Short mmCIF file of C-alpha atoms in Angstrom, two decimals:
data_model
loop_
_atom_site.label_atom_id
_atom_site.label_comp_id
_atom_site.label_asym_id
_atom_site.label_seq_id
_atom_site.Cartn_x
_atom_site.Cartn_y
_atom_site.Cartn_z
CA UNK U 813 -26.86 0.02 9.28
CA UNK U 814 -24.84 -2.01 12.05
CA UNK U 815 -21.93 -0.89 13.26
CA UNK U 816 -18.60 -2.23 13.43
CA UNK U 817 -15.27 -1.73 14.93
CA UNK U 818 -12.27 -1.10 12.74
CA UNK U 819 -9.37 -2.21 13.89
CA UNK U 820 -6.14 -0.47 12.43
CA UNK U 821 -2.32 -1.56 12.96
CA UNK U 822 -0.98 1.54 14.83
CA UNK U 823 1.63 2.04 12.09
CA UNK U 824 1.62 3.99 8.67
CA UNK U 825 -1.50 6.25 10.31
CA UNK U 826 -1.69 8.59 6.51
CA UNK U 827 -2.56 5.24 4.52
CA UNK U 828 -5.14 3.58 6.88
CA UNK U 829 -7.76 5.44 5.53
CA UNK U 830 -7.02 5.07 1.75
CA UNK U 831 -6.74 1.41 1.78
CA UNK U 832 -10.24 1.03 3.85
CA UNK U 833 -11.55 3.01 0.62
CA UNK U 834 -10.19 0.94 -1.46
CA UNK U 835 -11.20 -2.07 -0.51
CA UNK U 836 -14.33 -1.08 -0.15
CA UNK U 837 -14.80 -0.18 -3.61
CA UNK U 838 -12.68 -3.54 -4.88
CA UNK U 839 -15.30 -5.52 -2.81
CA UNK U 840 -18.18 -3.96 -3.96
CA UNK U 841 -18.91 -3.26 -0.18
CA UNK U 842 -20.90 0.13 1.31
CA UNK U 843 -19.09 1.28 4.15
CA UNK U 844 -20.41 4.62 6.09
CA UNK U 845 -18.21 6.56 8.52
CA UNK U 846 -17.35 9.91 9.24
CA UNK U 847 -14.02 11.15 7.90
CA UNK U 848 -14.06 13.98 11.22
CA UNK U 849 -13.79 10.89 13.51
CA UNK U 850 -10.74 9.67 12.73
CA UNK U 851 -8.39 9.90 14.95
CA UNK U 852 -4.56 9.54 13.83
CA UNK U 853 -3.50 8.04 17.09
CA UNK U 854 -6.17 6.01 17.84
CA UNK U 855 -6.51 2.68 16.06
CA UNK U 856 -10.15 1.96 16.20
CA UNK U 857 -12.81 3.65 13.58
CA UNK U 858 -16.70 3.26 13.89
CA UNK U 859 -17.74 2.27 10.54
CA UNK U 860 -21.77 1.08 9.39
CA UNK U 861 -21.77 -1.83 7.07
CA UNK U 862 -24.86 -3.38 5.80
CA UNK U 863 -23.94 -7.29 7.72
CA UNK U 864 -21.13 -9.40 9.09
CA UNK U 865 -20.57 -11.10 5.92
CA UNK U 866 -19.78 -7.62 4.09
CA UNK U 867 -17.51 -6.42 6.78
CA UNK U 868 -15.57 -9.72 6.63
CA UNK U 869 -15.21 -9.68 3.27
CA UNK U 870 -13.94 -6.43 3.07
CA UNK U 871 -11.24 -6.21 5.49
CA UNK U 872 -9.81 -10.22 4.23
CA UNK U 873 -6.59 -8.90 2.29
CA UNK U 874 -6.30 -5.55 4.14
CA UNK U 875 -2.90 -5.08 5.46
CA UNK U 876 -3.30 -2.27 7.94
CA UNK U 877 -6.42 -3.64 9.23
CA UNK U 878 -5.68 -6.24 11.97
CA UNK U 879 -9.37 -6.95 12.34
CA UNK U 880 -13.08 -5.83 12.38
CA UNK U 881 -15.69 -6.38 15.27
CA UNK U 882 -19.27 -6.25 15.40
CA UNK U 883 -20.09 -3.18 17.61
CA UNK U 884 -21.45 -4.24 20.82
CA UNK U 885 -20.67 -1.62 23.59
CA UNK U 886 -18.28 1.12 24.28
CA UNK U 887 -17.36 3.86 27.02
CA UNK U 888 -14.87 5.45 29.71
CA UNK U 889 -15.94 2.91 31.86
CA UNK U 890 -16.98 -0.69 32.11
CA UNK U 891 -20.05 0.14 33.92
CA UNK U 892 -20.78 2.30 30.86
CA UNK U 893 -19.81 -0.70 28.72
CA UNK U 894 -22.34 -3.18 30.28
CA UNK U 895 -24.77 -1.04 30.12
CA UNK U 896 -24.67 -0.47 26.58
CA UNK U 897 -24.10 -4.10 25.90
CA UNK U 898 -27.27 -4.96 27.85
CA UNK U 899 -29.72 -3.10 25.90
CA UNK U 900 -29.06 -5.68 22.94
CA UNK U 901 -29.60 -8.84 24.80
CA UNK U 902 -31.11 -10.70 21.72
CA UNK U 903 -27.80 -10.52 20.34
CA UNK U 904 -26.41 -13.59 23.05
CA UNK U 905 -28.96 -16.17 22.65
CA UNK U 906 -27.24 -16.29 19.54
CA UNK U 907 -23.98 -17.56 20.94
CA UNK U 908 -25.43 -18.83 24.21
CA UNK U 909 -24.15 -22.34 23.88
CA UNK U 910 -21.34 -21.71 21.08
CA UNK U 911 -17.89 -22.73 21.58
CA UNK U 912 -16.37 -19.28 22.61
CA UNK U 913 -13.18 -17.06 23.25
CA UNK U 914 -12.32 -13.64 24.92
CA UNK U 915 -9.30 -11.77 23.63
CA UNK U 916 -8.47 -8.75 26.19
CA UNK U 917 -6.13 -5.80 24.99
CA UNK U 918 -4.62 -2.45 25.69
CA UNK U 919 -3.29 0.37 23.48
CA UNK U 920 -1.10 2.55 25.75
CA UNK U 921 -0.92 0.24 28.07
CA UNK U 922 0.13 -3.21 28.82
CA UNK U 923 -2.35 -5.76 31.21
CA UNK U 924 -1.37 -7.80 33.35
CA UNK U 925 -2.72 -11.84 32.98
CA UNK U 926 -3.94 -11.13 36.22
CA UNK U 927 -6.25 -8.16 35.35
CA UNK U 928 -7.11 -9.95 31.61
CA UNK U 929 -9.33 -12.72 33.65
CA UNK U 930 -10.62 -9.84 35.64
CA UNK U 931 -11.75 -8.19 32.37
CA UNK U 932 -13.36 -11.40 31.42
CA UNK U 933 -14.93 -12.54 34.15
CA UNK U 934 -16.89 -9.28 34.24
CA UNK U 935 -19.03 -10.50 31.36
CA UNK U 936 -20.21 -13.60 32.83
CA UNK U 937 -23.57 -11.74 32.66
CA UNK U 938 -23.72 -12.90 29.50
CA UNK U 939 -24.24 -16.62 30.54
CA UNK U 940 -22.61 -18.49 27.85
CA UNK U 941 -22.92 -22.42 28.44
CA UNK U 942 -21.21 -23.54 25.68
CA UNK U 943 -17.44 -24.51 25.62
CA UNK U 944 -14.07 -22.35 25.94
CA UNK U 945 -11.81 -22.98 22.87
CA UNK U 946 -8.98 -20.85 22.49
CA UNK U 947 -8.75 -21.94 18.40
CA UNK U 948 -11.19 -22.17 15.90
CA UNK U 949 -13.77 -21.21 18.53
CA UNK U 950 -17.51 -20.32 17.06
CA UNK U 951 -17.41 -16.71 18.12
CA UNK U 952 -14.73 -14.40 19.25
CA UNK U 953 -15.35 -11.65 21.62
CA UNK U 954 -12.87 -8.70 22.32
CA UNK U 955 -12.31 -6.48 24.93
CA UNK U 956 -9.85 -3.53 24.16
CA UNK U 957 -8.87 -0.71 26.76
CA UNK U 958 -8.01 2.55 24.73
CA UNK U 959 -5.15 5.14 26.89
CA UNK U 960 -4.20 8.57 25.36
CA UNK U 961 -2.16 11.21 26.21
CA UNK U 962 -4.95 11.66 29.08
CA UNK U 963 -4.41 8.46 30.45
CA UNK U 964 -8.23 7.75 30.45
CA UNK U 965 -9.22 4.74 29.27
CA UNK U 966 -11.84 4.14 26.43
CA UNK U 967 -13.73 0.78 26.89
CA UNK U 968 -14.43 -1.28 23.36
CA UNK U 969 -16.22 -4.52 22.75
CA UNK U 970 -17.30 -6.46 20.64
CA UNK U 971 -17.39 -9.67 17.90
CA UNK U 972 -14.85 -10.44 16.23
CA UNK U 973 -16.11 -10.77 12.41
CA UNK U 974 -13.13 -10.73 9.93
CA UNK U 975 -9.55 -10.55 10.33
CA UNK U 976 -6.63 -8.50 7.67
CA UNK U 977 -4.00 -10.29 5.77
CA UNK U 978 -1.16 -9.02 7.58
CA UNK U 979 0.64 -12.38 7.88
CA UNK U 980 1.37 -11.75 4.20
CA UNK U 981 4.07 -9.14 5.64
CA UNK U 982 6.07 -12.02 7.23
CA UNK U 983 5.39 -14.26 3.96
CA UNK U 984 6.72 -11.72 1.78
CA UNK U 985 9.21 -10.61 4.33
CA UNK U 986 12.32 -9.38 1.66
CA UNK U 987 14.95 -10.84 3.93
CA UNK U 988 13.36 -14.04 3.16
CA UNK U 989 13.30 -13.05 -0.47
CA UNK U 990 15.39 -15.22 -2.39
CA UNK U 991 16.79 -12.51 -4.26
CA UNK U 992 17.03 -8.36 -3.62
CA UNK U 993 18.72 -5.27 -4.11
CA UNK U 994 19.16 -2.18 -2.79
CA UNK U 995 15.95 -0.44 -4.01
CA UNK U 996 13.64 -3.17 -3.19
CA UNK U 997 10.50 -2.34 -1.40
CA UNK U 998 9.63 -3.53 1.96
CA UNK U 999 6.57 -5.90 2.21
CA UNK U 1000 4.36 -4.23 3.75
CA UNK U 1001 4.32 -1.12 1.46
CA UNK U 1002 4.30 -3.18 -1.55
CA UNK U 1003 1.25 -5.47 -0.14
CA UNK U 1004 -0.44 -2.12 0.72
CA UNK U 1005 0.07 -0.60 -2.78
CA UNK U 1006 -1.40 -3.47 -4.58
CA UNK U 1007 -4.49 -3.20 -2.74
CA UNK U 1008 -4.34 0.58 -3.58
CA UNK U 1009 -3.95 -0.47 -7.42
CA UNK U 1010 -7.00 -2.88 -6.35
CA UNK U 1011 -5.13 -5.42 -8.14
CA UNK U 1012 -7.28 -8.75 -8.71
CA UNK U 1013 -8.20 -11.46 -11.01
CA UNK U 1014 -8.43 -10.88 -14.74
CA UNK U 1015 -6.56 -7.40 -14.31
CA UNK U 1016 -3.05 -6.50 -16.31
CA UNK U 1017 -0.94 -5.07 -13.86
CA UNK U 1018 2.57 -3.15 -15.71
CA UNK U 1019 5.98 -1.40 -13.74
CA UNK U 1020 7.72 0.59 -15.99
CA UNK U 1021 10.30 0.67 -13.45
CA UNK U 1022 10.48 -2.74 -12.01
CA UNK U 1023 13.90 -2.82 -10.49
CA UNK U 1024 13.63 -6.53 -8.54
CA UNK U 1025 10.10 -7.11 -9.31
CA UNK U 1026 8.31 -6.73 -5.61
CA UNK U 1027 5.02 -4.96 -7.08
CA UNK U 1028 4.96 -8.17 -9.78
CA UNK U 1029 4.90 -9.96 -6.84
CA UNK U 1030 2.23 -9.10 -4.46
CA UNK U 1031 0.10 -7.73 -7.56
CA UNK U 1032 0.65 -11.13 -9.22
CA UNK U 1033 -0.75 -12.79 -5.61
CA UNK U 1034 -3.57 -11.42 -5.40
CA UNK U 1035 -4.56 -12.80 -8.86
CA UNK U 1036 -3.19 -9.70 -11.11
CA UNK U 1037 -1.11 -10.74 -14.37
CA UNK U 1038 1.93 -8.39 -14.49
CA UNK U 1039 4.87 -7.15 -16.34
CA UNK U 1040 7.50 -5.66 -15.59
CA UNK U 1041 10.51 -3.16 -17.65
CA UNK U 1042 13.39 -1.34 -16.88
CA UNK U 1043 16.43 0.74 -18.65
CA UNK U 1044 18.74 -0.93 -15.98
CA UNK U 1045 18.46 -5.07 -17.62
CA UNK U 1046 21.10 -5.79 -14.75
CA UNK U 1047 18.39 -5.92 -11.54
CA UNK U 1048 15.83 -8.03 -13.55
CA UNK U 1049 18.83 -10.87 -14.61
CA UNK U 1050 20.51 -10.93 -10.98
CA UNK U 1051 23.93 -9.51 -11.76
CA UNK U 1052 23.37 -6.50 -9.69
CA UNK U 1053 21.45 -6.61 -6.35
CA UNK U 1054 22.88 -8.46 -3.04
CA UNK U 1055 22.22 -11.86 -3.99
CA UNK U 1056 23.69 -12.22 -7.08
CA UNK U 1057 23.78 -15.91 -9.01
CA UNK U 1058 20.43 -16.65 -8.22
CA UNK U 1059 18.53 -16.28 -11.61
CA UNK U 1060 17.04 -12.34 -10.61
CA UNK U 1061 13.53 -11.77 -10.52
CA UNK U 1062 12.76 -15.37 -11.63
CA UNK U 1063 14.30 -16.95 -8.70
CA UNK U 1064 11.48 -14.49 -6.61
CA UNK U 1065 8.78 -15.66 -8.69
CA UNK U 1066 9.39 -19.56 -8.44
CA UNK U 1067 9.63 -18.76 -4.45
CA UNK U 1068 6.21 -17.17 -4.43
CA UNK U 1069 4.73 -19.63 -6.94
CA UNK U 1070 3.74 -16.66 -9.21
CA UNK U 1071 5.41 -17.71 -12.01
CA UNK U 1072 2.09 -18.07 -14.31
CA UNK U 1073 1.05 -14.74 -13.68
CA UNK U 1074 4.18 -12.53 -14.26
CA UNK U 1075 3.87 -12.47 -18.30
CA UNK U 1076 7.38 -11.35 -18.42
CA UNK U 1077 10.00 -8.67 -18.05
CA UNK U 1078 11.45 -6.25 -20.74
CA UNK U 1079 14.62 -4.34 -20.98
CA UNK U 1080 13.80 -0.89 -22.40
CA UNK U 1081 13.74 3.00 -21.55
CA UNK U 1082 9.54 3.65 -20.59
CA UNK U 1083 9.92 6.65 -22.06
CA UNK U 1084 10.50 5.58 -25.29
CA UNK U 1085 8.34 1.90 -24.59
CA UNK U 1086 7.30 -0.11 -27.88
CA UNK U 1087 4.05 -0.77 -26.27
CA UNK U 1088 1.32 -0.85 -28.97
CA UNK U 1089 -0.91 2.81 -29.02
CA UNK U 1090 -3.92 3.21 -26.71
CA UNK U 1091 -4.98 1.42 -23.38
CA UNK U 1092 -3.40 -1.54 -22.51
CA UNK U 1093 -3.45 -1.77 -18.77
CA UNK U 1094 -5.70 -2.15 -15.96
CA UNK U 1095 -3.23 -0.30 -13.18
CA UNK U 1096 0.25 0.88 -13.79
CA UNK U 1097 2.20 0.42 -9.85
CA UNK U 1098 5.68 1.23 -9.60
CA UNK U 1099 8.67 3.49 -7.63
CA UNK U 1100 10.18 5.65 -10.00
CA UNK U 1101 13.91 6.17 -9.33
CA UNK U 1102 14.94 9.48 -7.41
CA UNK U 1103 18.26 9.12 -6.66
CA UNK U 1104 18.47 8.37 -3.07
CA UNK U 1105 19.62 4.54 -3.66
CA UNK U 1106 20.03 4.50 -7.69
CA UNK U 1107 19.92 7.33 -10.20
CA UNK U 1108 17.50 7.90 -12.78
CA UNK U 1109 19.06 7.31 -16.08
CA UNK U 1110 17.09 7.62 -19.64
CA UNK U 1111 18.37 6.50 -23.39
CA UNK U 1112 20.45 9.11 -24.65
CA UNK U 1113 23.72 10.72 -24.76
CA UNK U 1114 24.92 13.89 -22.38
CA UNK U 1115 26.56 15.77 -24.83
CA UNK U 1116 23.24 14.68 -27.73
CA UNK U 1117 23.60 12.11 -30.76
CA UNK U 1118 26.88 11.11 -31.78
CA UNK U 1119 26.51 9.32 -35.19
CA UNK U 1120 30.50 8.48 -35.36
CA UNK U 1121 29.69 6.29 -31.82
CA UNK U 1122 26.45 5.17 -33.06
CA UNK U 1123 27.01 4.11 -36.13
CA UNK U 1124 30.62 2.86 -36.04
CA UNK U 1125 31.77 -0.69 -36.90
CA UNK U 1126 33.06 -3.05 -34.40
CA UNK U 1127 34.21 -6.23 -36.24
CA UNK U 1128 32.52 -5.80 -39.60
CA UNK U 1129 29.12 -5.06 -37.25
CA UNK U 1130 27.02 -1.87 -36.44
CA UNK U 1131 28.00 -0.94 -33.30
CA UNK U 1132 23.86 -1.08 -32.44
CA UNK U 1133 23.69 -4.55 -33.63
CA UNK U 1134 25.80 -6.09 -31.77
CA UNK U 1135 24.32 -8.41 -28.53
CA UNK U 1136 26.13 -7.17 -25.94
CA UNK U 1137 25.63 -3.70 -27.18
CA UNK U 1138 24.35 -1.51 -24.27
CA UNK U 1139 22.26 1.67 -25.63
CA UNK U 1140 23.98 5.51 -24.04
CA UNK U 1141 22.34 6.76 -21.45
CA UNK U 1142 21.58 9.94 -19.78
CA UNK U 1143 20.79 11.46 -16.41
CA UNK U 1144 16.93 11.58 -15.98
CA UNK U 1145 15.80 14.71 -13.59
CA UNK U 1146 12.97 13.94 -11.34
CA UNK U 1147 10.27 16.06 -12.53
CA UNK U 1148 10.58 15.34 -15.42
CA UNK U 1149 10.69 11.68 -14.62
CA UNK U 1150 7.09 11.79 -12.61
CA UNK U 1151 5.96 13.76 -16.20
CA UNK U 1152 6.90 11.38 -18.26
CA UNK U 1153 5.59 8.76 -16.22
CA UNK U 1154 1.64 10.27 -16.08
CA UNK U 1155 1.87 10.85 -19.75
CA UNK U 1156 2.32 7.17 -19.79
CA UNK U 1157 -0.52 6.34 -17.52
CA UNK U 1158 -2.85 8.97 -19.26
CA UNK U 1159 -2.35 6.74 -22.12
CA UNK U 1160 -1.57 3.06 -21.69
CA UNK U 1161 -4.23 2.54 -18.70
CA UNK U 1162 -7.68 1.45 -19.64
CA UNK U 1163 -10.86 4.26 -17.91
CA UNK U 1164 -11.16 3.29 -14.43
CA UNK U 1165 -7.41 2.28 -14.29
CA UNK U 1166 -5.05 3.13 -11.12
CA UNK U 1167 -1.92 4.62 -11.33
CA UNK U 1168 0.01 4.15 -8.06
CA UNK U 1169 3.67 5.84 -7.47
CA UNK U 1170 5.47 7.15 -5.02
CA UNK U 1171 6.73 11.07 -5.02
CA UNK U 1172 9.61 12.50 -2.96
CA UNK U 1173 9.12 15.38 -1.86
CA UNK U 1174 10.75 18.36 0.06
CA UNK U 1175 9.36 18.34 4.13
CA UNK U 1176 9.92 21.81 4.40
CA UNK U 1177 8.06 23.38 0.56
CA UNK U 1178 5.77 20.93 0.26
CA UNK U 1179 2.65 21.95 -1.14
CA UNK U 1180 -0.30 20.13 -2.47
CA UNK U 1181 0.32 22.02 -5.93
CA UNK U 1182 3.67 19.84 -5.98
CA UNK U 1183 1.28 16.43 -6.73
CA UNK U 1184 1.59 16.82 -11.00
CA UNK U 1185 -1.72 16.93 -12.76
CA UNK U 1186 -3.00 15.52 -15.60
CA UNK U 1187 -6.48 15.93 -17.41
CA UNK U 1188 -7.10 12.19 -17.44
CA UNK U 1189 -6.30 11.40 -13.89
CA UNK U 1190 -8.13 12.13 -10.90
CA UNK U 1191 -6.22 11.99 -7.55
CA UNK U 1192 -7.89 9.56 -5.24
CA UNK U 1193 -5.00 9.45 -2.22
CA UNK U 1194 -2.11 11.22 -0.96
CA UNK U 1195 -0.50 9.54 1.59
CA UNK U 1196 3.03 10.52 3.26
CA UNK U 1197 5.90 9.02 4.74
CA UNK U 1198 8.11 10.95 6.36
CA UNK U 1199 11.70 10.68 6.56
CA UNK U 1200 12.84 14.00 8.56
CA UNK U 1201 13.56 16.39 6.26
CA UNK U 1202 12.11 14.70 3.21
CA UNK U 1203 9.43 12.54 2.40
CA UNK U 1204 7.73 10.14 -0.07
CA UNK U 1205 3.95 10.04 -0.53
CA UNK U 1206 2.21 7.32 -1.83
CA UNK U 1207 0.12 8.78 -4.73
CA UNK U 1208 -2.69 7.18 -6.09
CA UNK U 1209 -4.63 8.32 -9.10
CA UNK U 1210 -7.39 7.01 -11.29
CA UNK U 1211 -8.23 7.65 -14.89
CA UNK U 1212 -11.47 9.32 -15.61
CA UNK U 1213 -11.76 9.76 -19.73
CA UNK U 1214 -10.08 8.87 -22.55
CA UNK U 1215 -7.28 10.55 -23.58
CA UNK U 1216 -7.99 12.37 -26.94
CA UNK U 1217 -5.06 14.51 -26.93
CA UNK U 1218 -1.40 14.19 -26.02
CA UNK U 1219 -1.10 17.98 -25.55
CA UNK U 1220 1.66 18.41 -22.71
CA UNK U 1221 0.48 19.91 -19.35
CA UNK U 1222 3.27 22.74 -18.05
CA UNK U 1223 3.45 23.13 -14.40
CA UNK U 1224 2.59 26.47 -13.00
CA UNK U 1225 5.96 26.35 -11.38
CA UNK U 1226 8.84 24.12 -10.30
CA UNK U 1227 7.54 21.79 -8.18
CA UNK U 1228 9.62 20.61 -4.63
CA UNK U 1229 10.67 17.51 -6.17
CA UNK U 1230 12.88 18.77 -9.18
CA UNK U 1231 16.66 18.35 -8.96
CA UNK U 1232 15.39 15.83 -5.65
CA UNK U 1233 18.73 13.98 -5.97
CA UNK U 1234 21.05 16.78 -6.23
CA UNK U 1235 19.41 19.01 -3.24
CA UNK U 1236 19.38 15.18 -1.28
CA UNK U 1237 22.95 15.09 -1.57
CA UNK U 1238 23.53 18.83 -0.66
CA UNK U 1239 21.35 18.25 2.50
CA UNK U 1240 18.38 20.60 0.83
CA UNK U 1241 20.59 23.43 0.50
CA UNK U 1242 20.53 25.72 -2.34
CA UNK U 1243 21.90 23.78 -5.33
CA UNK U 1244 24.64 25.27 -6.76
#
């Protein structure tokens, strides 16, 4: 197959990888490469795809993709480079009098304009005739000179064939959000999870911790019908947050013109959800609280069920009846948190559904075994972000089977996540 020239943003290096699989199987589109060639600090993969067309339409809503170029020539030096290019000299009679462009850059380095026209003007072997147009030009050809640590340069080139969405980081930019808070998710991420969910047309996308809605959001763009819940009612009406007064999450969704695609929100513990039994929804995407900017909290009382508080009149009505009645709750411990929250997935996703979360975990006892299990879900990424002495990772898993039994699955052990909030605030000390 021909090969092509990924073209990665030099940023979130663990996740690159896991998106390009993703899209490939959301656009139905083979891609071939070997998993040993990638190179964390490099942000260029050789890929094979079967044509142009395919590659285009597979990188068209990535957002750590910046762009994907038909293979044309590479090597340590340009000599090496023409060369190469030179052997495939069918391939310009097919631009020979097309309106054109070069685009010359450097990773490690920065070019002068002076040395750019240099680059250029070393490919006037190619003997295009046909005019220079620096937009919307026919075909776009680009030059890229690789340094590493070694400070040798690696020579790519190409034709530019598709380009990634990341322009939707600046449209969904949350300082340009109409309304936040303080556990919103930054664009980016929440783009790049909803092409991890492979959120599209005709799916039903569900948060069971929606906080100020940013996964209904970019889900709900790229065609996705959502819904959103949460114990805290507070975040999703716009009386907590830093814009307050602005109509919450709705205000968000008339901004983004989403409106007809987020069903609706729901105020209501997820581990105790009135959804109806059995599958019900195509992904489940969400970032379960872990303490770090709001506490977990669950229905329920600390000190268990107190009928005489439950029960009690307040002006001739049941205390539990009353509107403004706000349900007890409890604190809700991590682990227990992330079990609660595959239980749900093992159950309410359809087979073939995506579960996408994020996990906290400990930088220093990590181990894979901390990732919870579940018979129904397959793991299909891990990716990390780390903060120092903590992390999150990006987990996304798929389900494989139906779920024909709600036995409980017991970790082996206490995974590095449990009591995450308390040993945050004690600086991952012991916990007293």
């Amino acid at each position: 197959m021909p090969k092509f020239i990924v073209y990665f943003a030099q940023l979130h290096e663990d996740f690159r990888l896991p998106e390009l699989d993703a899209l490939s199987k959301l656009e139905n589109v083979r891609v071939e490469y070997d998993p040993r060639s990638y190179i964390r600090s490099s942000p260029f993969l050789v890929v094979e795809i079967s044509s142009s067309e395919q590659a285009a339409k597979l990188v068209r809503r990535a957002i750590l993709i910046r762009s994907i170029i038909e293979y044309w020539g590479s090597g340590r030096t340009y000599s090496d480079v023409y060369s190469e290019v030179k052997h495939e000299q069918e391939r310009w009679a097919l631009y020979k009098t097309s309106s054109f462009k070069f685009t010359v850059d450097a990773f490690g380095k920065s070019l002068t304009q002076e040395e750019k026209v240099r680059v250029i003007n070393g490919f006037s072997f190619l003997e295009f005739t046909g005019p220079i147009r620096m937009r919307n030009a026919q075909a776009e050809f680009f030059v890229c000179e690789e340094y590493d640590e070694t400070r040798e340069p690696k020579i790519w080139f190409g034709r530019v064939v598709g380009t990634g969405s990341r322009d939707l980081i600046d449209r969904f930019d949350v300082k340009k959000r109409k309304y936040l808070g303080n556990t919103t998710m930054d664009a980016e991420l929440s783009l790049l999870m909803a092409n991890q969910a492979q959120a599209q047309n005709g799916m039903f996308v569900y948060d069971p911790f929606v906080g100020t809605g940013s996964f209904l959001l970019t889900c709900a763009h790229f065609g996705a019908c959502t819904v959103g819940s949460d114990i805290d009612g507070r975040q999703i009406r716009g009386t907590a947050g830093f814009k307050r007064g602005v109509d919450g999450i709705r205000a968000n969704l008339a901004q983004y013109n989403v409106e007809s695609r987020v069903i609706d929100t729901a105020v209501f513990d997820a581990s105790r959800n009135p959804w109806r039994p059995g599958p019900l929804f195509d992904a489940i995407v969400t970032d379960p609280p872990y303490g770090v900017r709001a506490g977990a909290k669950r229905q329920g009382r600390v000190g268990g069920t107190k009928s005489e508080l439950s029960l009690r009149l307040v002006d001739g009505t049941p205390n539990h009846a009353r509107p403004d009645y706000y349900p007890p709750t409890e604190p809700y411990e991590m682990s227990f948190v992330i079990r609660d929250l595959l239980h749900l997935a093992a159950e309410k996703l359809v087979v073939g559904g995506r579960l996408v979360y994020w996990l906290p975990t400990v930088a220093g006892e990590y181990t894979p075994h901390d990732v919870p299990e579940h018979p129904v879900l397959q793991l299909v990424a891990n990716s990390e972000q780390p903060f120092g002495s903590w992390s999150r990772r990006l987990i996304t898993m798929e389900k494989i089977k139906p779920l024909d039994s709600h036995e409980a699955v017991v970790p082996e052990r206490d995974p590095a996540h449990k009591n995450f909030r308390d040993r945050y605030f004690n600086k991952f000390g012991p916990v007293a």
